[in-house]
PDB file of C-alpha atoms in Angstrom:
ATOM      1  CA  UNK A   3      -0.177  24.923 -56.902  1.00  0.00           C
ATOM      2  CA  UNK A   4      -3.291  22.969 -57.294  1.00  0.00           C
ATOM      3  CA  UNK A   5      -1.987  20.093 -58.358  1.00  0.00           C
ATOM      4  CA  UNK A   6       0.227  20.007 -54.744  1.00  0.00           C
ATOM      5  CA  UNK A   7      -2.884  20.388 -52.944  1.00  0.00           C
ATOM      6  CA  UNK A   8      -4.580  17.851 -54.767  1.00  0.00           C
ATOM      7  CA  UNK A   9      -1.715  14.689 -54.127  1.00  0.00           C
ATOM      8  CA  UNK A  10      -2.164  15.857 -50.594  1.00  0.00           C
ATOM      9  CA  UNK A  11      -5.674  15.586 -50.365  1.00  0.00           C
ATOM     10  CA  UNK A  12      -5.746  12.051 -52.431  1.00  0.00           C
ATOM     11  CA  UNK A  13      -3.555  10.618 -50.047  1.00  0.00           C
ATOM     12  CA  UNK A  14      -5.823  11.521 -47.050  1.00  0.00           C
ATOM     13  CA  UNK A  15      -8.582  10.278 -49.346  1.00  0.00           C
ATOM     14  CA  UNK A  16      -7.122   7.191 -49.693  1.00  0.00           C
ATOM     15  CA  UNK A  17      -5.893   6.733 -45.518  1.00  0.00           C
ATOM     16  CA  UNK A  18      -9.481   7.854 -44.591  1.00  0.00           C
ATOM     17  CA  UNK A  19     -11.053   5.150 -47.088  1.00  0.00           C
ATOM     18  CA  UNK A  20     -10.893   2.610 -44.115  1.00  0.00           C
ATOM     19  CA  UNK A  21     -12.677   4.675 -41.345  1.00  0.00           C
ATOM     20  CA  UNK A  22     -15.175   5.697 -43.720  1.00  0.00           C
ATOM     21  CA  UNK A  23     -16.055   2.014 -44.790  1.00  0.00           C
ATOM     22  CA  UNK A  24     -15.878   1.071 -41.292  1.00  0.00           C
ATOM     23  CA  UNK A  25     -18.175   3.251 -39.703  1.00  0.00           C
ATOM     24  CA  UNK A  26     -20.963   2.587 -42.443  1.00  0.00           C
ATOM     25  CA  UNK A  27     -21.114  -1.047 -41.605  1.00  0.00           C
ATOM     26  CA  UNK A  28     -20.565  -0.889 -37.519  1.00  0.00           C
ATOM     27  CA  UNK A  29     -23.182   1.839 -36.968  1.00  0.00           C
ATOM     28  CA  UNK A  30     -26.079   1.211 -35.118  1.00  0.00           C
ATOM     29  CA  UNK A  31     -29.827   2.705 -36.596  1.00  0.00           C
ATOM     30  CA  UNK A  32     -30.476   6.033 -35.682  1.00  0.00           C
ATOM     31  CA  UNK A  33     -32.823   6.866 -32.745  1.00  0.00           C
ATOM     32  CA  UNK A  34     -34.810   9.108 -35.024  1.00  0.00           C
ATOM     33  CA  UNK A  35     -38.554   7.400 -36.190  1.00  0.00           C
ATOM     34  CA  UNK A  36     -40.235   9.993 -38.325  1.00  0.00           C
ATOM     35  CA  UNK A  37     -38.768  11.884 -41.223  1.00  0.00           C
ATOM     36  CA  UNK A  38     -38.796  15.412 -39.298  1.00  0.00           C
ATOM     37  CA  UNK A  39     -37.400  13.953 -36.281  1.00  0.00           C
ATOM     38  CA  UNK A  40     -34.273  12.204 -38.804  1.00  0.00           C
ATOM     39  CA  UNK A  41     -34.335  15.722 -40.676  1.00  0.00           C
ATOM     40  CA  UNK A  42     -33.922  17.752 -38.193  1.00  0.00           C
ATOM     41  CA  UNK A  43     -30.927  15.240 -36.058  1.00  0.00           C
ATOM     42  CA  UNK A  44     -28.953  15.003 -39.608  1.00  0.00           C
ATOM     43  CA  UNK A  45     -29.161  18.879 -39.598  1.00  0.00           C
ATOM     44  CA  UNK A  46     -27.797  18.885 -36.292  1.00  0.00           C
ATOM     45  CA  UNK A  47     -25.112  17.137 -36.887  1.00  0.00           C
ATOM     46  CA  UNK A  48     -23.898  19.278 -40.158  1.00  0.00           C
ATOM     47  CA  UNK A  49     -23.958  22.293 -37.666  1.00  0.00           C
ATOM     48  CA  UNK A  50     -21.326  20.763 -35.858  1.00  0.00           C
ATOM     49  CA  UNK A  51     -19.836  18.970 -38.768  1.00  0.00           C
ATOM     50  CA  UNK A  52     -19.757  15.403 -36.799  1.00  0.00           C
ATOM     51  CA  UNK A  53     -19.176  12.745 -39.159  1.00  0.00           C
ATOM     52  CA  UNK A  54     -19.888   9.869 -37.173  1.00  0.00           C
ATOM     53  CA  UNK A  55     -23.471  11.868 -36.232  1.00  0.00           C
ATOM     54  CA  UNK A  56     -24.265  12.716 -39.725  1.00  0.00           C
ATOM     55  CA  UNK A  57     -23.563   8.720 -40.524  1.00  0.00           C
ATOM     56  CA  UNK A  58     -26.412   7.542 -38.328  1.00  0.00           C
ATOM     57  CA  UNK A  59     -28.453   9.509 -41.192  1.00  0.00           C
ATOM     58  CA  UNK A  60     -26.509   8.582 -44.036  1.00  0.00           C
ATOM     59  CA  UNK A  61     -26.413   5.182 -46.430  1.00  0.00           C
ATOM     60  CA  UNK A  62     -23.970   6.652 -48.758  1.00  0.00           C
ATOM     61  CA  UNK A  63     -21.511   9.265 -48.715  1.00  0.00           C
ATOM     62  CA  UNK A  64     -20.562   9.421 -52.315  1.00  0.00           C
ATOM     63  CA  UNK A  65     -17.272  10.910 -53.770  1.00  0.00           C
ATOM     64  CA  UNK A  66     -17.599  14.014 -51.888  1.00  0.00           C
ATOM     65  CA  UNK A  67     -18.496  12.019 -48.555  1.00  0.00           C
ATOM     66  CA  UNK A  68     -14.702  11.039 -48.617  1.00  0.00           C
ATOM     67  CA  UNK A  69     -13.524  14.365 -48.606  1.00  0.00           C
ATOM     68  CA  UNK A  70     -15.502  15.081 -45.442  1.00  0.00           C
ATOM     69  CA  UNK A  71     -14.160  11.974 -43.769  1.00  0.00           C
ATOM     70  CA  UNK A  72     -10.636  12.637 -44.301  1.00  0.00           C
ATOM     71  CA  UNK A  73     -10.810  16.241 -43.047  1.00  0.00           C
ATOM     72  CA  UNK A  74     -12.688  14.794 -40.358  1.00  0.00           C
ATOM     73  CA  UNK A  75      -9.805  12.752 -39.075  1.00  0.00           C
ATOM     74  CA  UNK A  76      -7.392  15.541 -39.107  1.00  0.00           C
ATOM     75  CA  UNK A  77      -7.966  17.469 -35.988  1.00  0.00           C
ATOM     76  CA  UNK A  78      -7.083  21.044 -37.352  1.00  0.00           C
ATOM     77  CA  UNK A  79      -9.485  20.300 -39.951  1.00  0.00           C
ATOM     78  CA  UNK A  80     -12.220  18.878 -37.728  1.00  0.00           C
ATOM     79  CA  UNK A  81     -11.914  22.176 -36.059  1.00  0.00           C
ATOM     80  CA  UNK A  82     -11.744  24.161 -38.518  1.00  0.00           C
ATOM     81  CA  UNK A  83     -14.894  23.093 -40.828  1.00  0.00           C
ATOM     82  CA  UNK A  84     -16.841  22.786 -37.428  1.00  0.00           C
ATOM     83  CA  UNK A  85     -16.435  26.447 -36.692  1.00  0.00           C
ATOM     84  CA  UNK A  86     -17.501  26.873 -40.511  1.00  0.00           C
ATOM     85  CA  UNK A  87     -20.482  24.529 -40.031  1.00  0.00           C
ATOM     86  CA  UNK A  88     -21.616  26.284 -36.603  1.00  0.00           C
ATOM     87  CA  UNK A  89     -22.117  29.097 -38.690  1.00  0.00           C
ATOM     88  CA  UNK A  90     -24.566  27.318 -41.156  1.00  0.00           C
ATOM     89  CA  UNK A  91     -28.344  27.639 -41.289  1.00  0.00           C
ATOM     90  CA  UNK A  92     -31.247  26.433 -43.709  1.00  0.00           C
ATOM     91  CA  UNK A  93     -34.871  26.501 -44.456  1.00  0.00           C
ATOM     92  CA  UNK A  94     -36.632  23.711 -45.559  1.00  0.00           C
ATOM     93  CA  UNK A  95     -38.576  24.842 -48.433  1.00  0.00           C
ATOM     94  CA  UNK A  96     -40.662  21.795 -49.637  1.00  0.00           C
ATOM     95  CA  UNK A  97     -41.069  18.129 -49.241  1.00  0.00           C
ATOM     96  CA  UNK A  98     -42.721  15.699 -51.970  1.00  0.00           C
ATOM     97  CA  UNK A  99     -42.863  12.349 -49.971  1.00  0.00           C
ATOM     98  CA  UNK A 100     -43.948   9.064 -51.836  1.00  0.00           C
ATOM     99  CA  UNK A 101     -44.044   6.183 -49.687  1.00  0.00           C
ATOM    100  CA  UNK A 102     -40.694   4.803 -48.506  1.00  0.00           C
ATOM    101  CA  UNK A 103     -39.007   8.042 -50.689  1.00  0.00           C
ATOM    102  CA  UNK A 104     -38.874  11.792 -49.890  1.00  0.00           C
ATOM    103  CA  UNK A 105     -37.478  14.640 -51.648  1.00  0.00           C
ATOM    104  CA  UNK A 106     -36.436  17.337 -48.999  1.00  0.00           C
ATOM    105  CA  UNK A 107     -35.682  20.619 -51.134  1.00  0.00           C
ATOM    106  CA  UNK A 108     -33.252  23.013 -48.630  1.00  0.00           C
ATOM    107  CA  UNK A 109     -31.870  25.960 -49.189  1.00  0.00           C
ATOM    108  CA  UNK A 110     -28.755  26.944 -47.012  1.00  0.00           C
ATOM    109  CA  UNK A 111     -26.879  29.570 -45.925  1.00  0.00           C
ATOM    110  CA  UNK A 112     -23.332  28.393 -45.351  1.00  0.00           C
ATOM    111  CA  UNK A 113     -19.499  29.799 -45.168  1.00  0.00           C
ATOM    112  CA  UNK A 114     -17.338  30.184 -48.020  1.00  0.00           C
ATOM    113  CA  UNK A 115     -13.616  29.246 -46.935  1.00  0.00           C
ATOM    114  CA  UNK A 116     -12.540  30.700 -50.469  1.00  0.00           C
ATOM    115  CA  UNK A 117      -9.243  32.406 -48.566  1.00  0.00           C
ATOM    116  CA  UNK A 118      -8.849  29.387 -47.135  1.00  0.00           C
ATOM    117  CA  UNK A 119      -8.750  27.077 -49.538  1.00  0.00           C
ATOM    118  CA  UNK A 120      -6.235  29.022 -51.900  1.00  0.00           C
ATOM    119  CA  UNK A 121      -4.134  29.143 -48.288  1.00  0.00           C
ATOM    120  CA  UNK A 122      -4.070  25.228 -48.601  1.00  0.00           C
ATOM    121  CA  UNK A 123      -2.960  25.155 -51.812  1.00  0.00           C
ATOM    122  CA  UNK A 124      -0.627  27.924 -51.515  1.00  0.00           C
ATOM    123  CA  UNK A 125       1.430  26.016 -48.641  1.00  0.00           C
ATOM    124  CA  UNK A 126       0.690  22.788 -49.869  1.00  0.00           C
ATOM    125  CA  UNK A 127       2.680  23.903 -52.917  1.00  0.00           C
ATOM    126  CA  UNK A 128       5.559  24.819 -50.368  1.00  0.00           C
ATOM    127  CA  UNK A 129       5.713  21.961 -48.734  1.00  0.00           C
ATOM    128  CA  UNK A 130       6.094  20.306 -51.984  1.00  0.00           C
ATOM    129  CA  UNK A 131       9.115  22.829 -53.201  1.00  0.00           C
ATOM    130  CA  UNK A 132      10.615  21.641 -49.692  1.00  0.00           C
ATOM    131  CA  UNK A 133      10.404  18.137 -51.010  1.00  0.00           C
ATOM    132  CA  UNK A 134       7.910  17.478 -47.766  1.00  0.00           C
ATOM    133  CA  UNK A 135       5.290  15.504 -50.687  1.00  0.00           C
ATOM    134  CA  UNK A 136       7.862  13.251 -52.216  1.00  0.00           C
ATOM    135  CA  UNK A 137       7.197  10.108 -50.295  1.00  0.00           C
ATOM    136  CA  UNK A 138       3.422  10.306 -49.516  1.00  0.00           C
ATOM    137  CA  UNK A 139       2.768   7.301 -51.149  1.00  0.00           C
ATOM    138  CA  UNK A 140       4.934   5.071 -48.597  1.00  0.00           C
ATOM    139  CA  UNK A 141       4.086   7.041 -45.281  1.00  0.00           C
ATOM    140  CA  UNK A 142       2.197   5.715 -42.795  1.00  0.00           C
ATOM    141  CA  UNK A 143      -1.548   6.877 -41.582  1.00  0.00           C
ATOM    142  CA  UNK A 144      -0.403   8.916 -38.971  1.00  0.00           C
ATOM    143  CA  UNK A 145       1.917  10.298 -40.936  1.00  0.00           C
ATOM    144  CA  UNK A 146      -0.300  12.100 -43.498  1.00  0.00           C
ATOM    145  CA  UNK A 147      -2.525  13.372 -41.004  1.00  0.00           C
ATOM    146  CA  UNK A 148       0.597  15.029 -39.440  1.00  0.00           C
ATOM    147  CA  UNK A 149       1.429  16.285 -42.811  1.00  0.00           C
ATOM    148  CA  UNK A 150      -2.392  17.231 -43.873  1.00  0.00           C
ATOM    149  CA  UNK A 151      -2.444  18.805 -39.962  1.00  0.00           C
ATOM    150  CA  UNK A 152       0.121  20.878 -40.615  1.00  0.00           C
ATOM    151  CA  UNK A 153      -0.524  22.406 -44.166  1.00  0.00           C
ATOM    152  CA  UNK A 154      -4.290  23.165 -42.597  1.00  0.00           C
ATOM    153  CA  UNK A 155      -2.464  24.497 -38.844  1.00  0.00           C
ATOM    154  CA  UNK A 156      -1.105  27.154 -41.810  1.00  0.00           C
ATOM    155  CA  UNK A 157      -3.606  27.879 -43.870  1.00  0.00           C
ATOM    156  CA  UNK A 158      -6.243  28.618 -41.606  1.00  0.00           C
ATOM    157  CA  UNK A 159      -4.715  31.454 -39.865  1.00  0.00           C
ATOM    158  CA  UNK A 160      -6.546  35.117 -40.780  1.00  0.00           C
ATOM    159  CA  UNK A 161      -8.834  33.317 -42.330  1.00  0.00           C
ATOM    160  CA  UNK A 162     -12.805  35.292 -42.607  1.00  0.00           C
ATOM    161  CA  UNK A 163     -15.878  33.374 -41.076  1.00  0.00           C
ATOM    162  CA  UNK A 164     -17.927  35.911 -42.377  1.00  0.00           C
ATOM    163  CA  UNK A 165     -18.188  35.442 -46.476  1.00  0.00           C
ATOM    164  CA  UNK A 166     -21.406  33.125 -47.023  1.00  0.00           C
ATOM    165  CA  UNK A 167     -22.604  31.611 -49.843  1.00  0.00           C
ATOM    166  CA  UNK A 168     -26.188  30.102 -50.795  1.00  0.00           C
ATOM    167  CA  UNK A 169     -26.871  27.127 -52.326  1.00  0.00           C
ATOM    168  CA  UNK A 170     -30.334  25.075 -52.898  1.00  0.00           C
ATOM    169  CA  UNK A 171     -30.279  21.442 -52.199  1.00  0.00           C
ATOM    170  CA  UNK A 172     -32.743  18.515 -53.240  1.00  0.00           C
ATOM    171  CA  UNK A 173     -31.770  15.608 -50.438  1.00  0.00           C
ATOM    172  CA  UNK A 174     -32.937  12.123 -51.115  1.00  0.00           C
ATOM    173  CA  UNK A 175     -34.492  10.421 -48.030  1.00  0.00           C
ATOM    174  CA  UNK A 176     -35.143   6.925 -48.027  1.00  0.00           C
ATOM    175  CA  UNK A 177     -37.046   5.260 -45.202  1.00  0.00           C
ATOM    176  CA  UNK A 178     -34.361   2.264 -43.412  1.00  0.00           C
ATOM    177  CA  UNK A 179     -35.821  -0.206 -40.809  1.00  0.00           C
ATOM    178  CA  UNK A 180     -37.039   2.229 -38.206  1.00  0.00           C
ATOM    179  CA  UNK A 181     -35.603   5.688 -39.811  1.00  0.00           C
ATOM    180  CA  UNK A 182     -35.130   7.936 -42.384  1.00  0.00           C
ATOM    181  CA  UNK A 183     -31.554   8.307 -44.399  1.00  0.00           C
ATOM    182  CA  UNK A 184     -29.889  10.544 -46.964  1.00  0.00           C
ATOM    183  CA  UNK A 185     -29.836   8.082 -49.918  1.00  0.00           C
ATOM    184  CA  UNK A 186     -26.202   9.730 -51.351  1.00  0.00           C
ATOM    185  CA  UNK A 187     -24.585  12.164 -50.785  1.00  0.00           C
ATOM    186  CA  UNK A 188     -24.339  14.637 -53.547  1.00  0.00           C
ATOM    187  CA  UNK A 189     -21.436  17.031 -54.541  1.00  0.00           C
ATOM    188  CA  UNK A 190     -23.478  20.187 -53.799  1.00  0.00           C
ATOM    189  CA  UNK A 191     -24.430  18.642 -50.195  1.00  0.00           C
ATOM    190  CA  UNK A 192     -21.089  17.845 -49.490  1.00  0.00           C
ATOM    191  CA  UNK A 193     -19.674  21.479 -50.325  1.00  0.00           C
ATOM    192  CA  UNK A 194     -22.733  22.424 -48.256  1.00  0.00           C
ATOM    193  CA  UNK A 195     -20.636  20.424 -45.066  1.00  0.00           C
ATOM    194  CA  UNK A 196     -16.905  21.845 -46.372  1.00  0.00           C
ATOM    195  CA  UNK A 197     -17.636  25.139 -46.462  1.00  0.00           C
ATOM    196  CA  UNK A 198     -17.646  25.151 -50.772  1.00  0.00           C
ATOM    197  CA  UNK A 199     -13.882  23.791 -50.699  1.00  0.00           C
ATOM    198  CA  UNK A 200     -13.948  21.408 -53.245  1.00  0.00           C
ATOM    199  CA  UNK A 201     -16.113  24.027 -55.280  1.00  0.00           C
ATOM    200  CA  UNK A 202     -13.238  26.639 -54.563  1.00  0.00           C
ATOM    201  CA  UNK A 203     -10.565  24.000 -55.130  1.00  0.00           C
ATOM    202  CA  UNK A 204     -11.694  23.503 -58.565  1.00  0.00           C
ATOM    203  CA  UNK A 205     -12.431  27.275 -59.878  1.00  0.00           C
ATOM    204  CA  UNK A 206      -8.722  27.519 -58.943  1.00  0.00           C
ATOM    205  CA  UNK A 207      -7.775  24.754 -61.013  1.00  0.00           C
ATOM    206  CA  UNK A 208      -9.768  26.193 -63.901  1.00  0.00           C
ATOM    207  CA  UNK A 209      -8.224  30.016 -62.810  1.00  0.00           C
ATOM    208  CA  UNK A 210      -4.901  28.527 -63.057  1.00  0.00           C
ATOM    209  CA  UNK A 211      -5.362  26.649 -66.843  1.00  0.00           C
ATOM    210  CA  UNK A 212      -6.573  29.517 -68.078  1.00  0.00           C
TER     211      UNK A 212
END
C-alpha cells in the first residue's frame, strides 16, 4: 500500500525536480530588509502554502522542499495543503541572532492530514491493482500530474481539517544581499508546510512492517 504511494510520489518528485531548480535560480531578492519584516512575509506565505512566495525566503529547500514542490504543481494538491496551511498558526518563541546568522525557534500549531494521507495510499494502491502505475516511468509531465491529480481528487474527500498537531521548529536565517533567508529547509519544517504527510506516510510504512 505504501510502497504504491511511494512510486507515485517519486515520480512527481522527479517531474517537479525542474520547476523547483528553476525557480531558485530565476527569482528575484525578496522585498523584505530586516529579519522581522522577511520572518513575518515567509510566514505568510506558509499560510497560504505558495511555493513560489515562500522561495523569495528560501536558499534551499532540502529533501523535503521537493515534496512541497511537486504537490505544489498538482492543482488538487495545491488546494488541498493550502486549505491545511490557512489553518496554521505559530509563535515565535526566541531568536539568538549573531551577525549575518539567526536562529528563529517557532513553535506551530498546524493540521494533521493523517486520514488523508492513508486515503492516498489506500487509492494509490488501487490504481496500481488496476495496472494505472505500470508505465510511470515513460509518461510524460502532464501525465503524472493527471495521475497524482486524480489519486489526491480521491483521497481528499471527508477528509477532517480539524485534528492539529504541534511541533517546535529551530529555522536557520541567513542574511542574502538585502534580506533574510531560510538557510535549508529541514524535514520537520517541511511537514510543518504538508500538513505532517511525509511524517504520516512513514509511521504507515513502519505500521505496515510490523
Amino acid at each position: 500500500m505504501v510502497a504504491s504511494a511511494a512510486l507515485a510520489l517519486t515520480m512527481l518528485v522527479q517531474v517537479g525536480v525542474p520547476v523547483y531548480a528553476e525557480s531558485i535560480e530565476t527569482t528575484a531578492e525578496a522585498a523584505g530588509k530586516s529579519l522581522k519584516v522577511s520572518e513575518k512575509a515567509f510566514f505568510k506565505e506558509m499560510k497560504e502554502f505558495d511555493y513560489k512566495g515562500m522561495n523569495r525566503y528560501v536558499k534551499d529547500w532540502g529533501e523535503g522542499g521537493q515534496l512541497v514542490s511537486a504537490f505544489y504543481m498538482v492543482p488538487s494538491g495545491k488546494k488541498y495543503f493550502a486549505k491545511c496551511a490557512s489553518k496554521m498558526s505559530y509563535r515565535i518563541i526566541s531568536t539568538k541572532k549573531k551577525g549575518n546568522k539567526a536562529d528563529v525557534k517557532v513553535k506551530f500549531r498546524y493540521v494533521n492530514c493523517e486520514d488523508f494521507t492513508f486515503n492516498f495510499c489506500m487509492n494509490a494502491f488501487y490504481y496500481m491493482a488496476d495496472g494505472k502505475l505500470d508505465n510511470l516511468s515513460s509518461m510524460s509531465e502532464k501525465q503524472v500530474i493527471k495521475l497524482v491529480n486524480g489519486i489526491i481528487d480521491k483521497s481528499q474527500k471527508d477528509t477532517k481539517f480539524n485534528r492539529f498537531k504541534t511541533k517546535t521548529v529551530t529555522i536557520r536565517f541567513v542574511k542574502a544581499k538585502n534580506c533574510w533567508k531560510v538557510q535549508k529547509v529541514s524535514d520537520k519544517l517541511a511537514d510543518v508546510m504538508m500538513a505532517n504527510f511525509a511524517s504520516n506516510l512513514q509511521n504507515l510504512a513502519t505500521f505496515s512492517i510490523s
